[in-house]
Coordinates of C-alpha atoms in Angstrom, one line a residue:
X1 CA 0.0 0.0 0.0
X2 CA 2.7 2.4 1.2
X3 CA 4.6 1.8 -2.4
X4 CA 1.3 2.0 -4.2
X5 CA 1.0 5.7 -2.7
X6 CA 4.3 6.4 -2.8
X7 CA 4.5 6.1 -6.5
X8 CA 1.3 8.2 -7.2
X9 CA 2.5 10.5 -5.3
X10 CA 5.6 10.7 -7.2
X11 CA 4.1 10.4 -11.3
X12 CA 1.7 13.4 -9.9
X13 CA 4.5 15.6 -8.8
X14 CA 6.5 14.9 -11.8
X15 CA 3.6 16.2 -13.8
X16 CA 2.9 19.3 -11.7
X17 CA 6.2 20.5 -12.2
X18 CA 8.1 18.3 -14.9
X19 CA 5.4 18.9 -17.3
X20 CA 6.0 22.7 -15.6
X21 CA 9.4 22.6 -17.2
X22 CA 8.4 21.0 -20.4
X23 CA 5.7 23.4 -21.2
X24 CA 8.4 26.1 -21.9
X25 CA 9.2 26.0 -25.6
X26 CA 12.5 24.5 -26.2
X27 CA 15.3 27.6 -26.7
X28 CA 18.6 25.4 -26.5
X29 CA 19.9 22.9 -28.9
X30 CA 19.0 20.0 -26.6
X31 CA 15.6 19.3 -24.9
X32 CA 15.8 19.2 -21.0
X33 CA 14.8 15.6 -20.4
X34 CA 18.8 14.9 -21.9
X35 CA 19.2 15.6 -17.8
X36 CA 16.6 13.2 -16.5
X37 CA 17.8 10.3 -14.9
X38 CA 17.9 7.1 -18.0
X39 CA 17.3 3.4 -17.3
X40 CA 18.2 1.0 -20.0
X41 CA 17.2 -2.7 -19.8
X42 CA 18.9 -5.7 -22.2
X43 CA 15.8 -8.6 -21.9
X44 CA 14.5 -6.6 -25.0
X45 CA 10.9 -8.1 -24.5
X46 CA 8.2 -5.3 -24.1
X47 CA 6.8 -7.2 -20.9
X48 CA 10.9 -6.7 -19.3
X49 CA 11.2 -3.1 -20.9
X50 CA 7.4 -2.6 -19.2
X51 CA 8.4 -4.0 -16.1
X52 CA 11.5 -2.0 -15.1
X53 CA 9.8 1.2 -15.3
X54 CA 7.0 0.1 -13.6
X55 CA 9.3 -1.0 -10.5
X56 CA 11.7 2.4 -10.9
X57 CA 8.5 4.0 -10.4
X58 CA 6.6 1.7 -8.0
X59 CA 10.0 2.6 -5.4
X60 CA 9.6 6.0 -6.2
X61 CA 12.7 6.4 -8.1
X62 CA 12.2 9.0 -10.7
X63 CA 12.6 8.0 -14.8
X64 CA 12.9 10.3 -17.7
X65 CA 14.4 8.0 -20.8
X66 CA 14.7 4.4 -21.3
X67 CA 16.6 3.0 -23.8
X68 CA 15.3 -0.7 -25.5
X69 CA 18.7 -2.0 -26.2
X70 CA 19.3 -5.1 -28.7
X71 CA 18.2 -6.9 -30.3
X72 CA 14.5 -5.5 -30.1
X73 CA 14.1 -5.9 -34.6
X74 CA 14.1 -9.2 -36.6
X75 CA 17.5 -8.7 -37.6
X76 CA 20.7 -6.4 -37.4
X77 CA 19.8 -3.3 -38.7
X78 CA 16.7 -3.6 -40.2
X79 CA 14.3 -1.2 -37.9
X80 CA 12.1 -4.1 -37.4
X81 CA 10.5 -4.7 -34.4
X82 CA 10.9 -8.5 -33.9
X83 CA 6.7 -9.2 -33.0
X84 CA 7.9 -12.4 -30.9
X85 CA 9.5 -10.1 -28.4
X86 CA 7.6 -6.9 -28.4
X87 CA 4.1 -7.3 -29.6
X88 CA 3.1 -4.0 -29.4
X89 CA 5.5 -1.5 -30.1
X90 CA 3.2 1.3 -30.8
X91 CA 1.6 0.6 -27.8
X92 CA 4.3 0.5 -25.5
X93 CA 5.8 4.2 -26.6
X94 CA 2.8 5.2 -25.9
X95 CA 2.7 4.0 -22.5
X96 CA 6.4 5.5 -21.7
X97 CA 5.0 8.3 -23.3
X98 CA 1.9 8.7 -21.0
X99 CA 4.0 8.6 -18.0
X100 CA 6.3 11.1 -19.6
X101 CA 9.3 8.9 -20.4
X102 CA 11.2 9.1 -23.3
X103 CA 12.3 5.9 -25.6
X104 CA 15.4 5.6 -27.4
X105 CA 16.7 2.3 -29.6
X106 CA 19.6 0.6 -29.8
X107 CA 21.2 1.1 -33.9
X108 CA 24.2 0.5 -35.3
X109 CA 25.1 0.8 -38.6
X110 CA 25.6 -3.0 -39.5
X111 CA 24.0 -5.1 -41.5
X112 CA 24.1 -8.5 -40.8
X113 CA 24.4 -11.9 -43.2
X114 CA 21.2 -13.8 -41.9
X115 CA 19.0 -11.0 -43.0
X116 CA 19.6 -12.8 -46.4
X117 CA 17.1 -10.8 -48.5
X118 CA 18.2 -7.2 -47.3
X119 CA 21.8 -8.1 -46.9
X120 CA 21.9 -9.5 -50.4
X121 CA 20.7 -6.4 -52.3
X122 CA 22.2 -4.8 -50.7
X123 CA 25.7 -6.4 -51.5
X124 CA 24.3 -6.6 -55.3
X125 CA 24.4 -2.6 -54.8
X126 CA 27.5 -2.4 -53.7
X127 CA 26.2 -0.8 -50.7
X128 CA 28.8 -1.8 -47.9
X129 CA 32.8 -0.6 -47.3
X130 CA 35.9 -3.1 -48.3
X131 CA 39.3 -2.9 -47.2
X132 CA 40.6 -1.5 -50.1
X133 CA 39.8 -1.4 -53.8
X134 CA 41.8 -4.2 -54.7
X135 CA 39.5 -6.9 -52.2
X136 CA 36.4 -7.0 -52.5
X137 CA 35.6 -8.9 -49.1
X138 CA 33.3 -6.8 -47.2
X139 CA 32.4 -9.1 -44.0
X140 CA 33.4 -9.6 -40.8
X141 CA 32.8 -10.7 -37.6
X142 CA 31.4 -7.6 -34.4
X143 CA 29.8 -8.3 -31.2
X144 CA 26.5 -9.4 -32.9
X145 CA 27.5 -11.9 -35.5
X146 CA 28.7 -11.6 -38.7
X147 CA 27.9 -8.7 -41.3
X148 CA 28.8 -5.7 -43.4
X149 CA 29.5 -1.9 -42.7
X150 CA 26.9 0.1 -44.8
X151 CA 28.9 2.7 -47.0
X152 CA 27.1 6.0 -45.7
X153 CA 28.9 8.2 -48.3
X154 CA 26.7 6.5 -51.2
X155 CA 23.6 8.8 -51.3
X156 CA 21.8 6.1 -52.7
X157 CA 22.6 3.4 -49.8
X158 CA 21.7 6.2 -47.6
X159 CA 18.1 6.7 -49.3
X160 CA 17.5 3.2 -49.1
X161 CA 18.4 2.4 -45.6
X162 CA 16.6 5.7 -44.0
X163 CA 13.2 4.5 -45.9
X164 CA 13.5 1.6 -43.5
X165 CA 14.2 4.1 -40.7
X166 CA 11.2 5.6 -41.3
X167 CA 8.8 2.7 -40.0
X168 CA 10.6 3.2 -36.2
X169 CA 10.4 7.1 -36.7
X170 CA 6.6 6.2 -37.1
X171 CA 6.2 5.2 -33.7
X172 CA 7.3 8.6 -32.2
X173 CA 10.8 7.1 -30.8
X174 CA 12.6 10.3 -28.9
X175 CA 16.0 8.9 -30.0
X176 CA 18.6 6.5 -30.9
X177 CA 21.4 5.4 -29.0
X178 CA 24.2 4.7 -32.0
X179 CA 26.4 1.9 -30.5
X180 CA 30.5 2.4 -32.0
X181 CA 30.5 0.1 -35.0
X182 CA 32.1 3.0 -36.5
X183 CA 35.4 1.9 -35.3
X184 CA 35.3 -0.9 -37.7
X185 CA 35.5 1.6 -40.5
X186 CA 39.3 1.4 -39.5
X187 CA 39.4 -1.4 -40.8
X188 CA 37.4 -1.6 -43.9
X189 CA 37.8 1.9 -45.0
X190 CA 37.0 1.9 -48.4
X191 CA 34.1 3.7 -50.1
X192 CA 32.7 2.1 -53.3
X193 CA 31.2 4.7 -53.9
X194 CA 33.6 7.4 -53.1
X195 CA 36.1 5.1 -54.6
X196 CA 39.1 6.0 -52.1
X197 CA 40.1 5.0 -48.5
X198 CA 37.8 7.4 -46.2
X199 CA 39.0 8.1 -42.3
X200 CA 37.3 6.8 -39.9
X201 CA 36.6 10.3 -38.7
X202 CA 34.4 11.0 -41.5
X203 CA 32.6 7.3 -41.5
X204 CA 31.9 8.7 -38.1
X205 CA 30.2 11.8 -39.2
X206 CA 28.1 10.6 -41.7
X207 CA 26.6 7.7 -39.1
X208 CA 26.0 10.1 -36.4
X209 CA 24.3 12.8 -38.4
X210 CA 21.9 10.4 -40.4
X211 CA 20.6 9.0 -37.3
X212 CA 20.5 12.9 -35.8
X213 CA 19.4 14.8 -39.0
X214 CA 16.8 12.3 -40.1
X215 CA 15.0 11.7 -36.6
X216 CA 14.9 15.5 -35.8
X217 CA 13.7 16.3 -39.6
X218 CA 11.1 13.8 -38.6
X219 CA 9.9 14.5 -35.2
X220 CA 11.4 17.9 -34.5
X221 CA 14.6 19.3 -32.2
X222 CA 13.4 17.7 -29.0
X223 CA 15.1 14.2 -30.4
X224 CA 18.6 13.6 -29.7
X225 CA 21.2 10.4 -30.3
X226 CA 23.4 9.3 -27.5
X227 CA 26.7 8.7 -28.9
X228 CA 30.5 8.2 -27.9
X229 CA 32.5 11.1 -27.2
X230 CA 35.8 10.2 -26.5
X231 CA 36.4 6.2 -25.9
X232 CA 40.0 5.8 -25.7
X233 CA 39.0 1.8 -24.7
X234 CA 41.1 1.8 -21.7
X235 CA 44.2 3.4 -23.2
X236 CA 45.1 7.0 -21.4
X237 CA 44.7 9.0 -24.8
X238 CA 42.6 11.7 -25.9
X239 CA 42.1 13.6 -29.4
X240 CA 40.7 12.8 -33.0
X241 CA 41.9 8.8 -32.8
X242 CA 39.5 8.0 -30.5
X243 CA 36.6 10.9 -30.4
X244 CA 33.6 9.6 -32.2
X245 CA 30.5 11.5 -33.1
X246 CA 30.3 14.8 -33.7
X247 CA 30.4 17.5 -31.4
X248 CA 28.2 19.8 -32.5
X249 CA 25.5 16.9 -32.1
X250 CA 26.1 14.8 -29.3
X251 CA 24.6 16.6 -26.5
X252 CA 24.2 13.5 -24.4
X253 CA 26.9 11.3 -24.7
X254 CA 28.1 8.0 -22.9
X255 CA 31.5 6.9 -22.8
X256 CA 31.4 3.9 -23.6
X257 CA 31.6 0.4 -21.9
X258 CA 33.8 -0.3 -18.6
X259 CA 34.8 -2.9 -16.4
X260 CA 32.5 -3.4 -13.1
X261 CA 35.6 -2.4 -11.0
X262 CA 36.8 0.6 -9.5
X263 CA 39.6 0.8 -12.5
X264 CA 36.5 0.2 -14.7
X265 CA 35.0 3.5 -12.9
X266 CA 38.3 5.3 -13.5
X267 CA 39.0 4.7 -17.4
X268 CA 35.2 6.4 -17.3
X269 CA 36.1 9.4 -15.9
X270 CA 39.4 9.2 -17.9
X271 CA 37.1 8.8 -21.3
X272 CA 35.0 11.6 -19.5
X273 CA 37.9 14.0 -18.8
X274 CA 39.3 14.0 -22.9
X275 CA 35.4 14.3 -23.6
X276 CA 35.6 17.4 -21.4
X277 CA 38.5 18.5 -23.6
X278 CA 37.6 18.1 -26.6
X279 CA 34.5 20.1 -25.5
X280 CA 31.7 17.8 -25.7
X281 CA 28.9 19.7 -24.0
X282 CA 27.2 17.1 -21.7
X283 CA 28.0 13.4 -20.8
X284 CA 27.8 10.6 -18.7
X285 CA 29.2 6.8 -18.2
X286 CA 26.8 3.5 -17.3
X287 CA 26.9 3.3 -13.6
X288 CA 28.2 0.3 -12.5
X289 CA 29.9 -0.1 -15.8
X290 CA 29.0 -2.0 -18.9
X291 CA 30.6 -5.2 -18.0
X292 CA 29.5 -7.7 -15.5
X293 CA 31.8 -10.0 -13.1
X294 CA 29.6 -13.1 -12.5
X295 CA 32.3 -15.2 -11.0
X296 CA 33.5 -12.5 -7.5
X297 CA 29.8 -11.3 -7.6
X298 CA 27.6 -14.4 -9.1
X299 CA 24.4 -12.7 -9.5
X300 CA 25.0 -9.2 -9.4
X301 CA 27.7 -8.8 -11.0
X302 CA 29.7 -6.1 -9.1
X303 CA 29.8 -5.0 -5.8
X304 CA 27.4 -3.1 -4.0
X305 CA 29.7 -0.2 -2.9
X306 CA 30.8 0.4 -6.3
X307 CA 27.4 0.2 -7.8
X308 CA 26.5 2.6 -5.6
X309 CA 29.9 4.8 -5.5
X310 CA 29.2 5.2 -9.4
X311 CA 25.3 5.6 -8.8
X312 CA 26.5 8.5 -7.1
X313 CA 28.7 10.1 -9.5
X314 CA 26.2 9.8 -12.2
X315 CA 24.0 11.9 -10.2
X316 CA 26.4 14.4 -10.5
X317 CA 27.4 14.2 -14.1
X318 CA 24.9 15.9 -16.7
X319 CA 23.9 12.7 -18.1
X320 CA 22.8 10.1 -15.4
X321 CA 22.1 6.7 -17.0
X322 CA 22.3 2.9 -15.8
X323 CA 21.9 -0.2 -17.6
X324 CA 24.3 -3.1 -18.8
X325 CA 25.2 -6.4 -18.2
X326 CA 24.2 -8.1 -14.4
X327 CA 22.1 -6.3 -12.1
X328 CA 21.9 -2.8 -12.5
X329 CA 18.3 -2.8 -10.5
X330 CA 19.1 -0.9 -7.4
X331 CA 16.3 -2.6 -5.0
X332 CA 18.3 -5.8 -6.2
X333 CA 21.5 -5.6 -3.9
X334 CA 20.0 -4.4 -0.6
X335 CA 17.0 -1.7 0.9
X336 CA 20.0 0.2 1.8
X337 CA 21.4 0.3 -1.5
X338 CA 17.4 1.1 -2.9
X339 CA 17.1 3.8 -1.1
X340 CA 20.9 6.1 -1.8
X341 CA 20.1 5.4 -4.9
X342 CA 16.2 6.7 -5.0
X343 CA 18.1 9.9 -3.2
X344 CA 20.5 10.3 -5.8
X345 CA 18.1 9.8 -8.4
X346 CA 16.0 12.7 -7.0
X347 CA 18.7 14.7 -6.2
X348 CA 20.2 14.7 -9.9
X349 CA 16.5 15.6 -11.3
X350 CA 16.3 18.7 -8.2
X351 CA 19.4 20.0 -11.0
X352 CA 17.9 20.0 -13.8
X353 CA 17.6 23.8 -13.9
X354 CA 21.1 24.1 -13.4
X355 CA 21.9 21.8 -15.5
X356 CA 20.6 23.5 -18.3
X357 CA 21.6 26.9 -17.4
X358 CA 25.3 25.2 -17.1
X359 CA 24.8 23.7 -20.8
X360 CA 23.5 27.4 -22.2
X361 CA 26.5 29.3 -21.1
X362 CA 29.3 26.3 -21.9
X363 CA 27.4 26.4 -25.5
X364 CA 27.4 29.4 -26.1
X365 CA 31.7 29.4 -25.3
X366 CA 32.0 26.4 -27.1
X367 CA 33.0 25.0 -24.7
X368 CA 31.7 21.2 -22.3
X369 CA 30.0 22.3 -19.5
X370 CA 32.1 19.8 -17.3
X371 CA 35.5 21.2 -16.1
X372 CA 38.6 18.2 -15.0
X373 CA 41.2 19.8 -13.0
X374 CA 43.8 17.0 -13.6
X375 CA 43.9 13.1 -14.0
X376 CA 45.3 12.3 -10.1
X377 CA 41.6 12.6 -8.5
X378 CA 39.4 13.6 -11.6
X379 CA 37.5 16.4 -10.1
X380 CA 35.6 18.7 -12.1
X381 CA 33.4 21.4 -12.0
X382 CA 29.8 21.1 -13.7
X383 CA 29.2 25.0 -14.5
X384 CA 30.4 27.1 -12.3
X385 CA 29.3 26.3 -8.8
X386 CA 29.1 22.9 -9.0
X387 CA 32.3 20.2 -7.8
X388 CA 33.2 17.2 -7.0
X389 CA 35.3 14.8 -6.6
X390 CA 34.8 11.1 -7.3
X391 CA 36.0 7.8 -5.2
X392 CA 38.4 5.9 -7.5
X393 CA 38.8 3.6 -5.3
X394 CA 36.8 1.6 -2.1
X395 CA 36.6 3.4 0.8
X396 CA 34.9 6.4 2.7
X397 CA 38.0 8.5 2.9
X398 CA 39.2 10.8 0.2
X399 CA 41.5 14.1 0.2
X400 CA 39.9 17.4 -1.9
X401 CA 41.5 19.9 -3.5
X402 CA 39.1 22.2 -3.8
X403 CA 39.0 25.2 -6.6
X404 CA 41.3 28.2 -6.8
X405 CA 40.0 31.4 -5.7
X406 CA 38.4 33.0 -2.6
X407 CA 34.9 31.4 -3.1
X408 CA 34.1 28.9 0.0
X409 CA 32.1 25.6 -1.3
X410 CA 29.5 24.2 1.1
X411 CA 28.9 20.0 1.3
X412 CA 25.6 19.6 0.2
X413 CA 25.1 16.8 2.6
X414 CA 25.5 19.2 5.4
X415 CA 25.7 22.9 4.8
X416 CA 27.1 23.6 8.3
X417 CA 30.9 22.3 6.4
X418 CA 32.1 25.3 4.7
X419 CA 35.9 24.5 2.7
X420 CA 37.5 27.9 1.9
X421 CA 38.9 28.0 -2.4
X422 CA 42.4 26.5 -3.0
X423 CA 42.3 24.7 0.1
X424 CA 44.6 21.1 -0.5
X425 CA 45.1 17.4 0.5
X426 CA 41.3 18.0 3.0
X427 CA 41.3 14.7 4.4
X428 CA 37.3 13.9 3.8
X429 CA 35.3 11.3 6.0
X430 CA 32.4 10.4 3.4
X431 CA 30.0 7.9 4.5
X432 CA 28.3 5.6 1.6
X433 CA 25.1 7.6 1.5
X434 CA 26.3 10.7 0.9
X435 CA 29.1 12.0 -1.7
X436 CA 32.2 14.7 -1.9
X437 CA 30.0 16.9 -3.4
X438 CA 29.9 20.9 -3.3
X439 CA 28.2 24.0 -3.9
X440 CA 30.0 27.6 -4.5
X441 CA 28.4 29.3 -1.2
X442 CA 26.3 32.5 -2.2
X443 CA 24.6 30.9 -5.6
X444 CA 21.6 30.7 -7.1
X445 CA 22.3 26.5 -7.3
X446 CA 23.0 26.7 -3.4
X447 CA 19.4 27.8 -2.6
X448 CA 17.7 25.9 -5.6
X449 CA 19.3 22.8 -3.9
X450 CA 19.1 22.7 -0.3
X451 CA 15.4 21.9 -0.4
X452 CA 16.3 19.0 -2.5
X453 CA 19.0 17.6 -0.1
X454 CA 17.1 18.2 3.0
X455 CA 14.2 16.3 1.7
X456 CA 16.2 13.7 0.8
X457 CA 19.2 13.3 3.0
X458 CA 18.1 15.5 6.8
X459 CA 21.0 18.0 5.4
X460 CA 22.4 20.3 8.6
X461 CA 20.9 23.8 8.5
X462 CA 17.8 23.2 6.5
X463 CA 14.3 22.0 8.1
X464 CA 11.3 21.7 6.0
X465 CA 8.8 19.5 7.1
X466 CA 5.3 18.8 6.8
X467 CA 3.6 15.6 9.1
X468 CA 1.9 13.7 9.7
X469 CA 2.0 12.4 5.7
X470 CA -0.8 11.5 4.9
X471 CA -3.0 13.5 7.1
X472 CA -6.5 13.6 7.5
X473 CA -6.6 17.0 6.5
X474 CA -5.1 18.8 9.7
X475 CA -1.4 18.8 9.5
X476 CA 1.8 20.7 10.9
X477 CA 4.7 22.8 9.1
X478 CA 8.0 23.1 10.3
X479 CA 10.7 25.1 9.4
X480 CA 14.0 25.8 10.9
X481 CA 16.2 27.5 8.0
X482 CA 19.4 29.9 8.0
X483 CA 17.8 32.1 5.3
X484 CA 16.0 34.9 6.0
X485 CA 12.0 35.2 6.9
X486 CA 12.1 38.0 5.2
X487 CA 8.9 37.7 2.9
X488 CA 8.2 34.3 3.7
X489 CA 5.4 32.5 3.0
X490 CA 3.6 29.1 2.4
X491 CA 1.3 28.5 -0.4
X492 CA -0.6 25.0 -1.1
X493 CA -1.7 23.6 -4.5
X494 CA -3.8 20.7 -5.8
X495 CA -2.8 18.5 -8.8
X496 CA -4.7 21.0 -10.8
X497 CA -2.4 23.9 -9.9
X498 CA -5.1 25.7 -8.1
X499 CA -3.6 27.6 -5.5
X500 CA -6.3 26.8 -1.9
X501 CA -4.4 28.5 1.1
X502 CA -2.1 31.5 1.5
X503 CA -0.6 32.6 4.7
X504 CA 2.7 34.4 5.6
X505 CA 4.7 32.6 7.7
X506 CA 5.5 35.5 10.4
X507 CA 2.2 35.7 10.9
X508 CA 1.9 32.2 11.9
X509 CA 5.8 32.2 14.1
X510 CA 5.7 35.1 15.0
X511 CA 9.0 36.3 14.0
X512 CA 10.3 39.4 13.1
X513 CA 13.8 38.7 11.6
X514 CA 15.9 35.8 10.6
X515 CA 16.9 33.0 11.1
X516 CA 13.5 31.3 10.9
X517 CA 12.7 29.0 14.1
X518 CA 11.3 25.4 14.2
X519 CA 8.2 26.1 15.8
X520 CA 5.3 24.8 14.0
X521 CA 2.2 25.8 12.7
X522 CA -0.8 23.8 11.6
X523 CA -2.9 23.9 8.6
X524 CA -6.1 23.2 8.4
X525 CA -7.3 21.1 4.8
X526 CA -10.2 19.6 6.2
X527 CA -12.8 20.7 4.3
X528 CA -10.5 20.2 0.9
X529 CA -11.1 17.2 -0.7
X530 CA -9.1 13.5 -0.6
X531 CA -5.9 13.5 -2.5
X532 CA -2.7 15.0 -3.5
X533 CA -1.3 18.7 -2.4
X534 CA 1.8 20.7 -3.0
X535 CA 3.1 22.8 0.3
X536 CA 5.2 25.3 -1.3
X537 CA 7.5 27.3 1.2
X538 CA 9.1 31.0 -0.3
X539 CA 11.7 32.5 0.7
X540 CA 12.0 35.8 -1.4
X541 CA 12.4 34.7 -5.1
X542 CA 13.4 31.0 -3.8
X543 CA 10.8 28.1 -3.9
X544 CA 11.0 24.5 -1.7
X545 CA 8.2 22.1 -2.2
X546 CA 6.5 19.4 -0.3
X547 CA 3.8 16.9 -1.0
X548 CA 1.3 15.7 1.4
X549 CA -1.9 13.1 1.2
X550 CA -4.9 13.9 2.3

């Protein structure tokens, strides 16, 4: 009963003030759900893709994207939904749709042997790359099989293959994610068509933007591909050789697939620190890595600390998304690892708005909106007034260096630790629900957040809280907050966004300057009727939200 309520409660604040967000036309290149939290699932059966959403959202962890990763068509890349595993594909966008979640597919841009009829015209084309122009073999064996590397220069291959893309555009799909079979281009580099050896580079371009170009021509700017940015597979190297799609297009990238280790967490934020360099705006790395280790963890696959270690980091990296092979289910290890995780998750979506105000301005200076300061600990800036510093290794103790200047940075997880700019080697004790995690003291994000992080986590300096929850109508407010009362008020809302109480909160606590005490005051919804209400707290321009049951 408790979940039942729980998740209500949760799809019903989403739309009162996710929809909020997403009724403002789109200004920026990207569309803000790129910075909802993702969940990707590898059954591919419509009942398994179905089913993780439903639990995400039945223990109240919020969801923006899923991916359906392969092999969800009848063959490699043929934009067919295989009918056996999903027998309603129409009708299960919609449904992701309906609880405002966005559904991107797995692509590459194979073509495998088994689809005999599709595979044989198009070899009677001369559709697909060769080694050279001397040999005309053309197949070879990738991670699904064995198949050919469609030649993307020929205009004519091009037109062919995108009227198959067409039938999955049809469904109102929000995205692709383009897996890197571009790296075999290396290999089989050249164009029929183009008759000379192409780089890989360009093979690159012309995958990524066909996927990118055709979807948004489609369905409008709101569609996006995730993509590689830099995967330097392991190797510490940065630059052209191993940067993938294009920059200019690849707002939401993932770095491709790691080990389920610590290292494996590392050569992530070493792919994620070139990324950074090569300016790719926003990006983010499968939490818990790609790769599974069934034989130290049978079952799971990887430990819970780092599973949640890199949960954590990917709530504070632009993109935040988790899938791969094992368990990458949350309530799966442990309650305790269910619920960081649900705070993380909720915490990353509380940024949003920052998120994209970070994006705007690193756009518009061309440059990625997360800032490494070296390759020792890997800690970067998202923006301006967001840092952190990841665990590379197991542990709760880590030394920060924090950023140059005079600005002090506050912990989010309690506001009460203040760490002055430049400050070096601060020994940190970080226990494994919170996260080295800070906030340039004075900012805009600093207020926007707390509310977030008290909710969540009980943070030091910060009480906002509304019981008993549910109520039968009568309930109490308390607030005990280091900002000033100075024009401080509660408001209430219903789902419909009808504002039904008003009151200034000095006239109910009687104060008449800061800081606001903890005693309560009670509100009286009695004669309202049964269901779900928004207690908004405002401080000045700032706003911090509840939700109660009645």
């Amino acid at each position: 009963m408790n979940k039942t309520i729980s998740a209500l409660n949760l799809i019903l604040f989403l739309q009162f003030t996710l929809l909020g967000w997403r009724a403002n036309a789109q200004t920026s290149p990207w569309p803000e759900w790129i910075f909802y939290h993702w969940v990707w699932e590898g059954e591919s059966t419509q009942q398994s893709a179905t089913q993780i959403i439903d639990d995400y959202l039945q223990n109240d962890i919020p969801v923006g994207a899923i991916i359906i990763d392969s092999p969800w068509e009848t063959g490699y890349n043929n934009f067919e939904f295989d009918t056996a595993l999903f027998q309603d594909a129409q009708g299960m966008v919609n449904y992701f749709h309906s609880k405002n979640i966005r559904v991107m597919l797995w692509i590459t841009s194979m073509i495998n042997i088994e689809l005999d009829s599709m595979y044989n015209y198009a070899k009677s084309q001369n559709y697909f790359m060769k080694k050279n122009s001397l040999d005309d073999s053309t197949q070879f064996d990738w991670w699904k099989g064995k198949g050919s590397l469609l030649d993307l220069f020929n205009p004519a291959a091009v037109s062919w293959w995108k009227g198959m893309m067409d039938s999955a555009l049809a469904l109102g799909i929000d995205g692709w994610k383009c897996d890197g079979t571009d790296w075999y281009a290396n290999s089989m580099p050249f164009s029929p068509y183009m008759n000379v050896n192409m780089s890989r580079n360009d093979y690159s371009d012309k995958y990524y933007r066909l996927f990118f170009d055709s979807t948004r021509s489609a369905l409008g700017n709101d569609r996006v591909i995730t993509a590689r940015p830099v995967d330097n597979y392991g190797y510490d190297i940065g630059g052209l050789p191993v940067s993938f799609a294009p920059i200019d297009i690849n707002f939401a990238g993932w770095v491709g697939d790691q080990d389920p280790t610590f290292d494996g967490l590392k050569n992530g934020v070493n792919n994620m620190y070139y990324s950074s360099q090569m300016n790719y705006l926003a990006f983010g790395s499968d939490i818990g890595g790609y790769r599974d280790d069934q034989t130290t963890y049978p079952g799971l696959g990887r430990s819970k600390e780092l599973f949640i270690r890199w949960a954590q980091m990917g709530a504070f990296s632009p993109i935040m998304e988790n899938g791969g092979g094992g368990e990458h289910r949350p309530w799966q290890f442990d309650i305790e690892t269910l619920n960081i995780y649900r705070k993380f998750a909720k915490l990353h979506h509380a940024m949003v708005p920052y998120f994209m105000q970070a994006a705007a301005a690193a756009y518009q200076a061309n440059k990625s909106m997360v800032y490494f300061f070296n390759k020792t600990d890997y800690s970067y800036l998202i923006g301006n007034d967001l840092f952190t510093a990841p665990f590379l290794a197991s542990g709760i103790n880590i030394n920060v260096t924090f950023p140059p200047g005079s600005d002090n940075w506050v912990y989010v997880f309690d506001t009460t630790k203040v760490y002055a700019g430049g400050s070096t080697g601060i020994n940190l004790t970080i226990p494994l629900d919170e996260f080295p995690a800070f906030i340039k003291q004075g900012t805009t994000l600093f207020y926007d957040i707390l509310t977030a992080v008290e909710n969540e986590f009980q943070v030091s300096g910060f009480k906002f809280q509304v019981y008993p929850n549910p109520s039968n109508g009568k309930f109490n407010v308390t607030i005990n907050s280091p900002l000033t009362a100075h024009r401080s008020q509660i408001q209430i809302y219903n789902v419909l966004g009808e504002k039904i109480f008003q009151s200034l909160v000095n006239s109910h606590l009687s104060l008449a300057a800061p800081p606001m005490t903890n005693a309560p005051m009670t509100i009286d919804l009695s004669s309202q009727p049964q269901g779900i209400y928004f207690v908004q707290l405002k401080i000045g321009d700032k706003v911090y939200q509840q939700k109660i049951v009645k």
